[in-house]
CSV table of C-alpha atoms and ligand atoms in Angstrom, one decimal:
chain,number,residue,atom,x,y,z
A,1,UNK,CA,19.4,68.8,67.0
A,2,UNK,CA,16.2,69.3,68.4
A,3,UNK,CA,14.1,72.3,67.9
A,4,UNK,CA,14.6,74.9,70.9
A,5,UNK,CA,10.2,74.6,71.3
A,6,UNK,CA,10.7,70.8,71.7
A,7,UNK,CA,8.4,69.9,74.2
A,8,UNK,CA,6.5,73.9,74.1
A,9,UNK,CA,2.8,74.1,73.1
A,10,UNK,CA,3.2,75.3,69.2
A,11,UNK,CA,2.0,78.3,67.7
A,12,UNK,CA,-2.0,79.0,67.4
A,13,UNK,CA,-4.0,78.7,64.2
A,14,UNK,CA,-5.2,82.1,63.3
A,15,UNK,CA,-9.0,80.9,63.7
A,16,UNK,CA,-8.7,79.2,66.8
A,17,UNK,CA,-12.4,77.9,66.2
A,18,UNK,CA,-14.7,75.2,64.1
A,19,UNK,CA,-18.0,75.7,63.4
A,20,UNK,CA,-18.7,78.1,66.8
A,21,UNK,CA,-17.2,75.5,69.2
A,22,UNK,CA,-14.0,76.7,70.5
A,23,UNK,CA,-11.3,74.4,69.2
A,24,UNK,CA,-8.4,73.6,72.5
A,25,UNK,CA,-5.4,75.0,71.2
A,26,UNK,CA,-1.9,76.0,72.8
A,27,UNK,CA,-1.3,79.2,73.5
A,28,UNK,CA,1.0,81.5,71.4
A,29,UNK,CA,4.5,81.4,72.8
A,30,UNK,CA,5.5,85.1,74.6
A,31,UNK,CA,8.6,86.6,75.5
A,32,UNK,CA,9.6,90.4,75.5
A,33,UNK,CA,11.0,91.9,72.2
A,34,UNK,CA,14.6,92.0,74.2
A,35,UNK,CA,14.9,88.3,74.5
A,36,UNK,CA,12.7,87.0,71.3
A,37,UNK,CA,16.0,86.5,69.7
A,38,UNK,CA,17.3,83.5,72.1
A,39,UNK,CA,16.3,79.9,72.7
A,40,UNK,CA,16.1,77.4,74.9
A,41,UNK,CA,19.7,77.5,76.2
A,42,UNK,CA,22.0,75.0,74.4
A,43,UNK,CA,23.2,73.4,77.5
A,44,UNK,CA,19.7,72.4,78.4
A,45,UNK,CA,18.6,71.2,74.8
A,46,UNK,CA,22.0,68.8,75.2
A,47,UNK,CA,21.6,67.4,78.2
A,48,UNK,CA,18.0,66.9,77.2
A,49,UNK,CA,19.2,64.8,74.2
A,50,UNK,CA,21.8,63.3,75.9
A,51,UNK,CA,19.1,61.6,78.5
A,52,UNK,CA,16.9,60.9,75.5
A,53,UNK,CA,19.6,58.9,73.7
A,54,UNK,CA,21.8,57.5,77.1
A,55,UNK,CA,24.8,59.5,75.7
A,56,UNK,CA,27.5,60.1,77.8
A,57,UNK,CA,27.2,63.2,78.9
A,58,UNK,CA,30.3,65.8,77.4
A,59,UNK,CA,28.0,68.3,76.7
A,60,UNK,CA,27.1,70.8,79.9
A,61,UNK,CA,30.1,71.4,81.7
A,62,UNK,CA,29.0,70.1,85.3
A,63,UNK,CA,31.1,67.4,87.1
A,64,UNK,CA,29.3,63.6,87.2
A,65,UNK,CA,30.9,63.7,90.5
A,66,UNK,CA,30.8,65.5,94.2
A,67,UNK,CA,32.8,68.0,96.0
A,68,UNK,CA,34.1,67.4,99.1
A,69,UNK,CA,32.1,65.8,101.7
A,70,UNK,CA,33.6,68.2,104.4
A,71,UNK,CA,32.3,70.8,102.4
A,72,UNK,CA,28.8,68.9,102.3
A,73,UNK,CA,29.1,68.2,106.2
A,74,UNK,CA,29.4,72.1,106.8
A,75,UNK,CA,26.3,72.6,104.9
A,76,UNK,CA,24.4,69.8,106.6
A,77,UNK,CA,25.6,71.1,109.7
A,78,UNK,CA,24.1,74.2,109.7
A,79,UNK,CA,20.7,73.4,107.9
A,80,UNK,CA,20.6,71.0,111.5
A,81,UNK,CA,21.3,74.4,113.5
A,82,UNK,CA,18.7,76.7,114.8
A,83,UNK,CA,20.0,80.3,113.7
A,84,UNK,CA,21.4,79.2,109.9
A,85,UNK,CA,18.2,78.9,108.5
A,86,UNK,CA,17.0,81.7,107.9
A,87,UNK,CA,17.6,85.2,105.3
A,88,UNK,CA,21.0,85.5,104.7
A,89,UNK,CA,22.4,89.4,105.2
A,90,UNK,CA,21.5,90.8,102.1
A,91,UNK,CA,25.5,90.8,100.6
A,92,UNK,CA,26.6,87.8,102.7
A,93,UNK,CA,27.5,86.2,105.9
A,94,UNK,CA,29.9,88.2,106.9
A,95,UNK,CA,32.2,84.9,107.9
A,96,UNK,CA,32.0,84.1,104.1
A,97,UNK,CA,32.6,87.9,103.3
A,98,UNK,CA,35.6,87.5,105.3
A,99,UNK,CA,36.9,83.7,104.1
A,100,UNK,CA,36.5,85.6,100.4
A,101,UNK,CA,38.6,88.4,101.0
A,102,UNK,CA,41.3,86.3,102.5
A,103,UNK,CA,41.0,83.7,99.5
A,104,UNK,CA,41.4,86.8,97.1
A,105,UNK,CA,44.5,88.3,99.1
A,106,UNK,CA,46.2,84.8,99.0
A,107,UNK,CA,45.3,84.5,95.1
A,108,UNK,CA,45.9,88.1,93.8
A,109,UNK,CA,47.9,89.9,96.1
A,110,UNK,CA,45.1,92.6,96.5
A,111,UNK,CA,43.6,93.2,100.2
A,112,UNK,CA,39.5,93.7,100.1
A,113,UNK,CA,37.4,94.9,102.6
A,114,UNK,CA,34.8,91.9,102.9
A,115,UNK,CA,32.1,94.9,104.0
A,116,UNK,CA,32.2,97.3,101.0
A,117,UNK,CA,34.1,95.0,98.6
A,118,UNK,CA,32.8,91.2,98.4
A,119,UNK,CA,28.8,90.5,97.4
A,120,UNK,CA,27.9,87.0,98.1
A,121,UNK,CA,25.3,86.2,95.0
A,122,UNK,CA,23.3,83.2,94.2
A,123,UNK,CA,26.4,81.8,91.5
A,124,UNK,CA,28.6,83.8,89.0
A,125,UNK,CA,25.4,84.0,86.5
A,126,UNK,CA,23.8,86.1,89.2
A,127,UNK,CA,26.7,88.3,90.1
A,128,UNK,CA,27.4,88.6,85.8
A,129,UNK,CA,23.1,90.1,86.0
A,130,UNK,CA,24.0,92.0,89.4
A,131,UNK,CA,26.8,93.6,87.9
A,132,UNK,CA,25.2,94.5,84.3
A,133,UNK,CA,21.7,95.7,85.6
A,134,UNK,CA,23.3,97.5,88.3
A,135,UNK,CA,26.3,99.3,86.5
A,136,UNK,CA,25.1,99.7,82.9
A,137,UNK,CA,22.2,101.7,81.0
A,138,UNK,CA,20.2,100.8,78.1
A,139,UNK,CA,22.3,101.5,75.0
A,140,UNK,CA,26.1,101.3,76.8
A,141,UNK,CA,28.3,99.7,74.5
A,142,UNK,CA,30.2,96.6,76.0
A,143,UNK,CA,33.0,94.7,74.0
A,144,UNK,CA,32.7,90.8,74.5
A,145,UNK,CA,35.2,88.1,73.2
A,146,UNK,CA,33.4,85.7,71.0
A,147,UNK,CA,33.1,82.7,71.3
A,148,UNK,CA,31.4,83.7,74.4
A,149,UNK,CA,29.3,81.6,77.0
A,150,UNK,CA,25.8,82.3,75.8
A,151,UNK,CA,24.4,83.8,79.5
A,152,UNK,CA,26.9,86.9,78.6
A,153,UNK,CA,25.2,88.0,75.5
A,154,UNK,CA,21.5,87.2,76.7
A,155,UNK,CA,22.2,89.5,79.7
A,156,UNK,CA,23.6,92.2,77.9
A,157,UNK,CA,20.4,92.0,75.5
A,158,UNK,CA,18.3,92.3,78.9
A,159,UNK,CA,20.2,95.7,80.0
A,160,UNK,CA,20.0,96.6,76.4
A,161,UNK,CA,23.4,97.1,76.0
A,162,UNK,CA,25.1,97.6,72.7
A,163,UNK,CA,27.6,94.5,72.2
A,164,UNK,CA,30.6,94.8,70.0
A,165,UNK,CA,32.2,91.2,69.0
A,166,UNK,CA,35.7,90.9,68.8
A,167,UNK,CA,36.7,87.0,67.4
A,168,UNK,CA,39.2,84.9,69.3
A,169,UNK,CA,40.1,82.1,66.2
A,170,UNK,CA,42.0,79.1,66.5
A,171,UNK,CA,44.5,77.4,66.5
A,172,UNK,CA,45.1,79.4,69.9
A,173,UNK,CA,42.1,82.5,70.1
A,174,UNK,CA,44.8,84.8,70.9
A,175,UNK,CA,43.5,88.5,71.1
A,176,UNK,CA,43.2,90.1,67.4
A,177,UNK,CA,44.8,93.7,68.8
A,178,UNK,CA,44.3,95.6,66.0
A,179,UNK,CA,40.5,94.2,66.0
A,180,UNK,CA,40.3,95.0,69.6
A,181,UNK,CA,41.7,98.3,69.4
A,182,UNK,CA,39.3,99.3,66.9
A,183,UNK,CA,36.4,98.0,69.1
A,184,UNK,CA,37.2,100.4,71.8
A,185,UNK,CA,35.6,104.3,71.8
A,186,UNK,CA,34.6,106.9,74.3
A,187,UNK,CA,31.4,104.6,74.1
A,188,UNK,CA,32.8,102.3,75.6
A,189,UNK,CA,31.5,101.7,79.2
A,190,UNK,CA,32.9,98.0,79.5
A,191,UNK,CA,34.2,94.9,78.7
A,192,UNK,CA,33.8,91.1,79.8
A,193,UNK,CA,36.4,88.6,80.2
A,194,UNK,CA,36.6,85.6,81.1
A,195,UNK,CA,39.6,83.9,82.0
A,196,UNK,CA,40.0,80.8,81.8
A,197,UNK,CA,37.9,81.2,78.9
A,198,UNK,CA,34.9,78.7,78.4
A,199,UNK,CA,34.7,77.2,75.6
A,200,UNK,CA,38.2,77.7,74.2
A,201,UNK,CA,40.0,76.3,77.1
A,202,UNK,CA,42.5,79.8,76.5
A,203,UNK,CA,44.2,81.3,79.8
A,204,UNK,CA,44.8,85.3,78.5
A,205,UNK,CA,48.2,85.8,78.5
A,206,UNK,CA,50.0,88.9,81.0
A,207,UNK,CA,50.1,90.8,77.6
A,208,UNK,CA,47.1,90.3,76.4
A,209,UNK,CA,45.5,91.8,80.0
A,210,UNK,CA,47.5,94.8,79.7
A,211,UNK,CA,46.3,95.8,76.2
A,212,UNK,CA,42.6,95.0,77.8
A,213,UNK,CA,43.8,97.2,80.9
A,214,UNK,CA,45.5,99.8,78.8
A,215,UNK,CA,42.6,100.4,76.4
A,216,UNK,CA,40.2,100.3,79.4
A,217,UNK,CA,42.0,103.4,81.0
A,218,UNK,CA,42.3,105.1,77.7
A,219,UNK,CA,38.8,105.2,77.7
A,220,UNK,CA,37.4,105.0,81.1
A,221,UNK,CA,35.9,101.7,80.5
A,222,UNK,CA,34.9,99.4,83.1
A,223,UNK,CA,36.4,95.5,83.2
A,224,UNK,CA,33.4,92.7,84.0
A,225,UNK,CA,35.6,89.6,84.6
A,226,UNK,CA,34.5,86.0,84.8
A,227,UNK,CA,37.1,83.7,86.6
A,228,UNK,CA,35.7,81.2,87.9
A,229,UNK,CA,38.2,78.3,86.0
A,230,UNK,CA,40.6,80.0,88.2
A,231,UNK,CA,41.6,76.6,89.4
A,232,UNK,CA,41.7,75.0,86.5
A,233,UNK,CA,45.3,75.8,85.0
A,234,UNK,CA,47.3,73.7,82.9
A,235,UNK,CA,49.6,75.8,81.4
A,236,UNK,CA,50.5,79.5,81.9
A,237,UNK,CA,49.1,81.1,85.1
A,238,UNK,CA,45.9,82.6,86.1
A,239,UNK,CA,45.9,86.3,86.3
A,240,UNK,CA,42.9,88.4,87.7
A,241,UNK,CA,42.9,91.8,85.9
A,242,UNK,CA,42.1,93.7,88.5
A,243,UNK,CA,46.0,93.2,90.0
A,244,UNK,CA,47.1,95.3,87.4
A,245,UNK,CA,48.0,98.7,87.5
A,246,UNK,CA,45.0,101.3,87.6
A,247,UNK,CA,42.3,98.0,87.3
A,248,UNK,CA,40.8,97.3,90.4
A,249,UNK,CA,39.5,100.7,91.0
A,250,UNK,CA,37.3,99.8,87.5
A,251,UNK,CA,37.1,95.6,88.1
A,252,UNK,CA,34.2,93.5,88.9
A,253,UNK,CA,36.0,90.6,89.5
A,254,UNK,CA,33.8,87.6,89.8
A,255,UNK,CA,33.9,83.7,91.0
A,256,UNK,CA,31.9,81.3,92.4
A,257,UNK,CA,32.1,77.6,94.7
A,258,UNK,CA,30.7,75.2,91.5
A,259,UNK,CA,34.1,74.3,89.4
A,260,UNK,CA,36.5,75.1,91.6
A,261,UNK,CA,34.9,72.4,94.1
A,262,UNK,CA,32.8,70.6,92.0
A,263,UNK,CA,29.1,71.9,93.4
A,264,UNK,CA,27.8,73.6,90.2
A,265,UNK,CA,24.2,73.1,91.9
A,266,UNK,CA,24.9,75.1,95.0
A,267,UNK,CA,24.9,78.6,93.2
A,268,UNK,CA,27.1,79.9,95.4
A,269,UNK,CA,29.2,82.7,94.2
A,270,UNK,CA,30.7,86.3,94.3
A,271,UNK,CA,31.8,89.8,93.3
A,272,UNK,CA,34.7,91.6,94.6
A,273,UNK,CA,34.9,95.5,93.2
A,274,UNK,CA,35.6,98.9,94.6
A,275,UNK,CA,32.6,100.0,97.5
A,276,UNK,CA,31.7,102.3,94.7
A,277,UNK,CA,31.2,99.8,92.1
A,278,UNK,CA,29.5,97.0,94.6
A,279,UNK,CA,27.2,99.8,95.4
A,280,UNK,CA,25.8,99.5,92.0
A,281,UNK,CA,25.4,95.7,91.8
A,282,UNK,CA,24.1,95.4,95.1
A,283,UNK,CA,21.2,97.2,94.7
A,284,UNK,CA,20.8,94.9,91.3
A,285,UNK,CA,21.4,92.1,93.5
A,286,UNK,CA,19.1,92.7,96.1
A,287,UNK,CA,16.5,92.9,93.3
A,288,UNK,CA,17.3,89.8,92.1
A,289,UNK,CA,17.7,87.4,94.5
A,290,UNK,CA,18.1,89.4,98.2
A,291,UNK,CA,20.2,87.0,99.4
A,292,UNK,CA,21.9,83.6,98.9
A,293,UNK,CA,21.1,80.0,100.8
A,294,UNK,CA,22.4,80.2,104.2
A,295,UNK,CA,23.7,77.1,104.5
A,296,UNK,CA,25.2,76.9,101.5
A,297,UNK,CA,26.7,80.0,102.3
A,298,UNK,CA,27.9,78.0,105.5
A,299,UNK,CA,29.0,75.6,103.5
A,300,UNK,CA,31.1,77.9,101.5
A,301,UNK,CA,33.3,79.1,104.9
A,302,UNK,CA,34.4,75.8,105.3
A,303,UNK,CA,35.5,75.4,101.5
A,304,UNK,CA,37.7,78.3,101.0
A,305,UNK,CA,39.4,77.4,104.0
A,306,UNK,CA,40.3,74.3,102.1
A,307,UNK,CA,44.5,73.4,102.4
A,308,UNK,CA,46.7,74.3,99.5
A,309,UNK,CA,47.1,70.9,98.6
A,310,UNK,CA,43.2,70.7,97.5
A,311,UNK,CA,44.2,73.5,94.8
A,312,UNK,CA,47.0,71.8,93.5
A,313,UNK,CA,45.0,67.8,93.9
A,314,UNK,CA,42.4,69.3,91.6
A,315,UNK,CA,44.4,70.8,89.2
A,316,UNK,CA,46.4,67.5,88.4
A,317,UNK,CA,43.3,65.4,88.0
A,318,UNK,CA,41.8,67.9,85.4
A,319,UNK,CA,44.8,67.7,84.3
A,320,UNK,CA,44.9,64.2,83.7
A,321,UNK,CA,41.4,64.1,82.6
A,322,UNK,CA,42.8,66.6,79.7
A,323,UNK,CA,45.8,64.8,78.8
A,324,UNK,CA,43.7,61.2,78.1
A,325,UNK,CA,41.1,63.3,76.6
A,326,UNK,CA,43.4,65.3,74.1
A,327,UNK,CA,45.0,62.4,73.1
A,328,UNK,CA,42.6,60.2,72.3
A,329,UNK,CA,40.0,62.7,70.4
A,330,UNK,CA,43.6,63.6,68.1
A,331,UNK,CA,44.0,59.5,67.9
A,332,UNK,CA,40.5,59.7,66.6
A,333,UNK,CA,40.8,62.0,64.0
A,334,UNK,CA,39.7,65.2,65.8
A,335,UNK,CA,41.9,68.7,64.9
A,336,UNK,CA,42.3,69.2,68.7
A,337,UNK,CA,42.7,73.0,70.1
A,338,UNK,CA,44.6,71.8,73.2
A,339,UNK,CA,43.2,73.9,76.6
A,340,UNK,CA,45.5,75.6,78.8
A,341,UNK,CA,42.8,75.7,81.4
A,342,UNK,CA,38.8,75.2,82.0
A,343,UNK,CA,37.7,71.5,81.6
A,344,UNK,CA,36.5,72.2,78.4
A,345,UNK,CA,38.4,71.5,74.8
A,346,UNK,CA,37.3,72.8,71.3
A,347,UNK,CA,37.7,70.3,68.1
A,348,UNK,CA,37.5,71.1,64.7
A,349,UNK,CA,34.9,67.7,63.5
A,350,UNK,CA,35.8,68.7,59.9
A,351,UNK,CA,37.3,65.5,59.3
A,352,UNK,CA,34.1,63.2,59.6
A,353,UNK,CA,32.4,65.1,56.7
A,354,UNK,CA,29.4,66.4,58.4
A,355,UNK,CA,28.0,70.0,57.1
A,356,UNK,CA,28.1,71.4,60.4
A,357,UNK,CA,28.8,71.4,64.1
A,358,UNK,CA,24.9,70.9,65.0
A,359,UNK,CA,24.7,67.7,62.5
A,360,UNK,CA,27.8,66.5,63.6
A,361,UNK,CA,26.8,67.0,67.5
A,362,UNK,CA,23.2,65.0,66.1
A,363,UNK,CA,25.4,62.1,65.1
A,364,UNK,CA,27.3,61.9,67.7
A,365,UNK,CA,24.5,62.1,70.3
A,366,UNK,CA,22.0,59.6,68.2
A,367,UNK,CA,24.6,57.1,66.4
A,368,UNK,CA,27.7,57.5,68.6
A,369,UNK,CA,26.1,57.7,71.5
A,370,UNK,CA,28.3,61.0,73.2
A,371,UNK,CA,26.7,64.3,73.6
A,372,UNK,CA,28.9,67.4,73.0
A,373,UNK,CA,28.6,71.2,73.0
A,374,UNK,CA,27.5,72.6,69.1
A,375,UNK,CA,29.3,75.9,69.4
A,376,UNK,CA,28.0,78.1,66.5
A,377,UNK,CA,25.7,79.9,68.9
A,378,UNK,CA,28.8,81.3,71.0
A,379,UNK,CA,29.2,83.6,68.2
A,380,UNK,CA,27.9,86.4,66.7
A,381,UNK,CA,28.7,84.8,63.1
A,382,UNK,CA,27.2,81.5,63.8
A,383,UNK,CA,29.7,80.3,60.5
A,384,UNK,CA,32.7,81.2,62.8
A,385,UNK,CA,32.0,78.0,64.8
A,386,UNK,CA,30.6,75.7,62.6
A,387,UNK,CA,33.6,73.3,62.0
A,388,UNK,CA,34.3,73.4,65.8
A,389,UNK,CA,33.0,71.0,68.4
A,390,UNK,CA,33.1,71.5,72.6
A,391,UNK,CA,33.8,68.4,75.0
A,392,UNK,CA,33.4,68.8,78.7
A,393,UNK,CA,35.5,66.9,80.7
A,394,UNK,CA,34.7,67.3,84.0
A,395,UNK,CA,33.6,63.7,83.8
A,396,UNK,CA,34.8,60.7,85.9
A,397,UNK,CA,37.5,58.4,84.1
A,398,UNK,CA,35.1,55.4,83.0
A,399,UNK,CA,32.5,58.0,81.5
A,400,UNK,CA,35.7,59.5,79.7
A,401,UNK,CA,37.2,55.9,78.8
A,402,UNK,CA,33.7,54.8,77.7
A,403,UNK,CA,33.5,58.1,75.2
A,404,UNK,CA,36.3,57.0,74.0
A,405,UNK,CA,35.4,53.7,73.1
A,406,UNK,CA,31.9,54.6,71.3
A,407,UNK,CA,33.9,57.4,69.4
A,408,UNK,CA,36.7,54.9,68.4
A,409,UNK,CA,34.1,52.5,67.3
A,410,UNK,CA,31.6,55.0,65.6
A,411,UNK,CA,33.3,57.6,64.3
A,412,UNK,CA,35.7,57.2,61.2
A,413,UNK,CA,37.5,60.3,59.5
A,414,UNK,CA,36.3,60.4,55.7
A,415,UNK,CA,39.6,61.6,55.0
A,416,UNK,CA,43.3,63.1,56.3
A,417,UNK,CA,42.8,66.3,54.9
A,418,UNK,CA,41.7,68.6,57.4
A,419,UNK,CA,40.2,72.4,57.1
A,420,UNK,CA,42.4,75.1,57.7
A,421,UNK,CA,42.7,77.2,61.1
A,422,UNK,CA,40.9,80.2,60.0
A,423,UNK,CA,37.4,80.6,60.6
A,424,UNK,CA,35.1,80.1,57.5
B,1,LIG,N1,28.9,76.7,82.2
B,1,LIG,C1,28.4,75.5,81.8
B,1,LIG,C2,28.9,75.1,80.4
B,1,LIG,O1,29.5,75.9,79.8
B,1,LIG,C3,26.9,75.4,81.7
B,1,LIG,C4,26.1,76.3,82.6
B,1,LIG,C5,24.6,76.2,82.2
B,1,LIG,O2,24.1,75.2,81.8
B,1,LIG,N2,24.0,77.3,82.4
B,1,LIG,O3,28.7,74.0,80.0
């Protein structure tokens, strides 16, 4: 893989000057002592590569194709209308407010009020920095699943918060209870799921929510969760913590338009939590960004009031997408982790013989000529991903069937045997 600087003016000589004339050199690269320990994000460097190289693109988990156009027309619509153009209320339009709350009751069962209760923010990744800056303090501890998607752990690092790892391994990154159990403390002030979980493609199970929800009461811990694969389900069922019993009083629950109708450039998304809990992110929030496009926002209205059958349309064609991807990656040689939900699915790579999941992910950019997710960085031990490989594939079928055919071509296992499940 590239180097994260790629492209960044290098470090400065320590002289900086030849014989009295000032010699034109970069300046030295800055960034605060919080984030000094992060790169360019690895989503970026992919897709970066991918371009460089004309891979197919099953890196960075965005769809190669649109959302609705009704959805489109809405936004269009009100960009053209004199009144819809201007600052959004701070937390919302109140006719999105309201067309949230209502998706939420129809989803979870749980009635919000769309005034106190529902923040409109500029996508999940904002309402995930509204609800950290605004709720926690330098030095909280917060218990994060690893692998994780990398935006968690940089945002904890800019609260200053105090992560504690627990591991989800394959072959299906069930919760370790005796490891979470021991992660919990008084010190706890919260912890983030996400469900569907990106990039394991896991959907946490009933059980495993209560022993989250359990240990969060025990110890007066708050619950950050990240849902917005909601839609994407293939097995199991999706279930929002905050429905069970003594959670939504101490949920964030968040969401947001981009997978669920395939506009991950709109950045429209949401909270829902307690008035007392919104209270705290809002004032984050309206630090942050103030408000949200309006017409996008407009947009948005005309979205969630979507049919059923748009829920359950989407669902089979991920599902489909899945299925052909699944199959043929295993037909290739791949370990496959099948995903339960997200359009993302995790592969151990172990059988090509490369050292690594960044020189494998190299290979297969360069000489194969398909860009895919290194995970290593998801974790806090990067040698707990290193035999693992993510595919997106929110992709349309001919840039799926053409992956395909460069990996059936390209890529050869160097033998049957393949590594073990547990994490090395
Ligand atoms: N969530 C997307 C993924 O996991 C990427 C989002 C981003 O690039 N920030 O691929």
């Amino acid at each position: 893989m590239a180097s994260s600087t790629e492209g960044a003016p290098q470090t400065v000589a320590s002289d900086g000057k030849s014989n009295g004339v000032a010699v034109e050199t970069p300046p030295t690269l800055q960034v605060s002592k919080r984030l000094e320990k992060f790169q360019t994000s690895i989503f970026t460097q992919t897709t970066g590569l991918a371009i460089k190289y004309q891979a197919l693109n099953l890196g960075q988990g965005f769809p190669d194709f649109d959302g609705p156009d009704f959805i489109k027309e809405a936004a269009i619509e009100a960009i053209k209308t004199v009144g819809k153009n201007q600052y959004a209320r701070g937390y919302g339009i109140p006719d999105l407010n309201r067309a949230i709350a209502a998706r939420f009751k129809k989803d979870s069962g749980l009635d919000v009020d769309p005034e106190t209760e529902v923040t409109v923010t500029t996508g999940c990744t904002e309402a995930l920095s509204a609800t950290m800056l605004g709720l926690l303090n330098p030095g909280d501890e917060v218990i994060l699943f690893a692998p994780f998607f990398d935006v968690y752990e940089q945002l904890l690092a800019m609260v200053g918060a105090t992560i504690k790892f627990v591991t989800l391994r394959p072959p299906d990154f069930s919760v370790p209870e005796k490891e979470l159990r021991e992660a919990f403390s008084s010190k706890t002030r919260a912890i983030l799921v996400n469900t569907p979980h990106n990039p394991t493609g896991k959907v946490f199970s009933r059980k495993e929510l209560e022993l989250i929800a359990s240990l969060c009461i025990k110890n007066n811990a708050l619950a950050f969760t990240d849902e917005v694969y909601s839609k994407l389900i293939f097995r199991g069922e999706h279930i929002s913590i905050a429905t069970l019993d003594g959670m939504y009083e101490r949920t964030v629950t968040m969401n947001s338009m981009a997978k669920t109708f395939s506009l991950t450039g709109w950045k429209v998304g949401w909270a829902i939590a307690p008035p007392q809990l919104s209270w705290g992110l809002r004032i984050a929030h309206s630090n942050l960004t103030f408000s949200t496009s309006t017409p996008l926002q407009w947009g948005a209205v005309a979205a969630l009031q979507a049919p059923d059958a748009y829920y359950v349309d989407l669902a089979q064609n991920y599902k489909r997408r899945k299925d052909y991807l699944v199959e043929n990656l295993s037909s290739i040689g791949f370990k496959v982790y099948e995903p339960h939900g997200t359009y993302f699915v995790m592969a151990d790579h172990t059988p090509f013989g490369f050292d690594d999941d960044t020189a494998f992910v190299g290979h297969l950019i360069k000489n194969v000529g398909v860009a895919a997710i290194p995970p290593s960085g998801f974790y806090e031990n990067a040698s707990d991903g290193k035999h693992l490989v993510r595919f997106a594939f929110c992709k349309d079928d001919e840039t799926l069937r053409k992956a395909v055919e460069r990996m059936k071509i390209h890529l050869k296992p160097t033998s049957l045997k393949s590594t073990n499940d547990s994490a090395n």
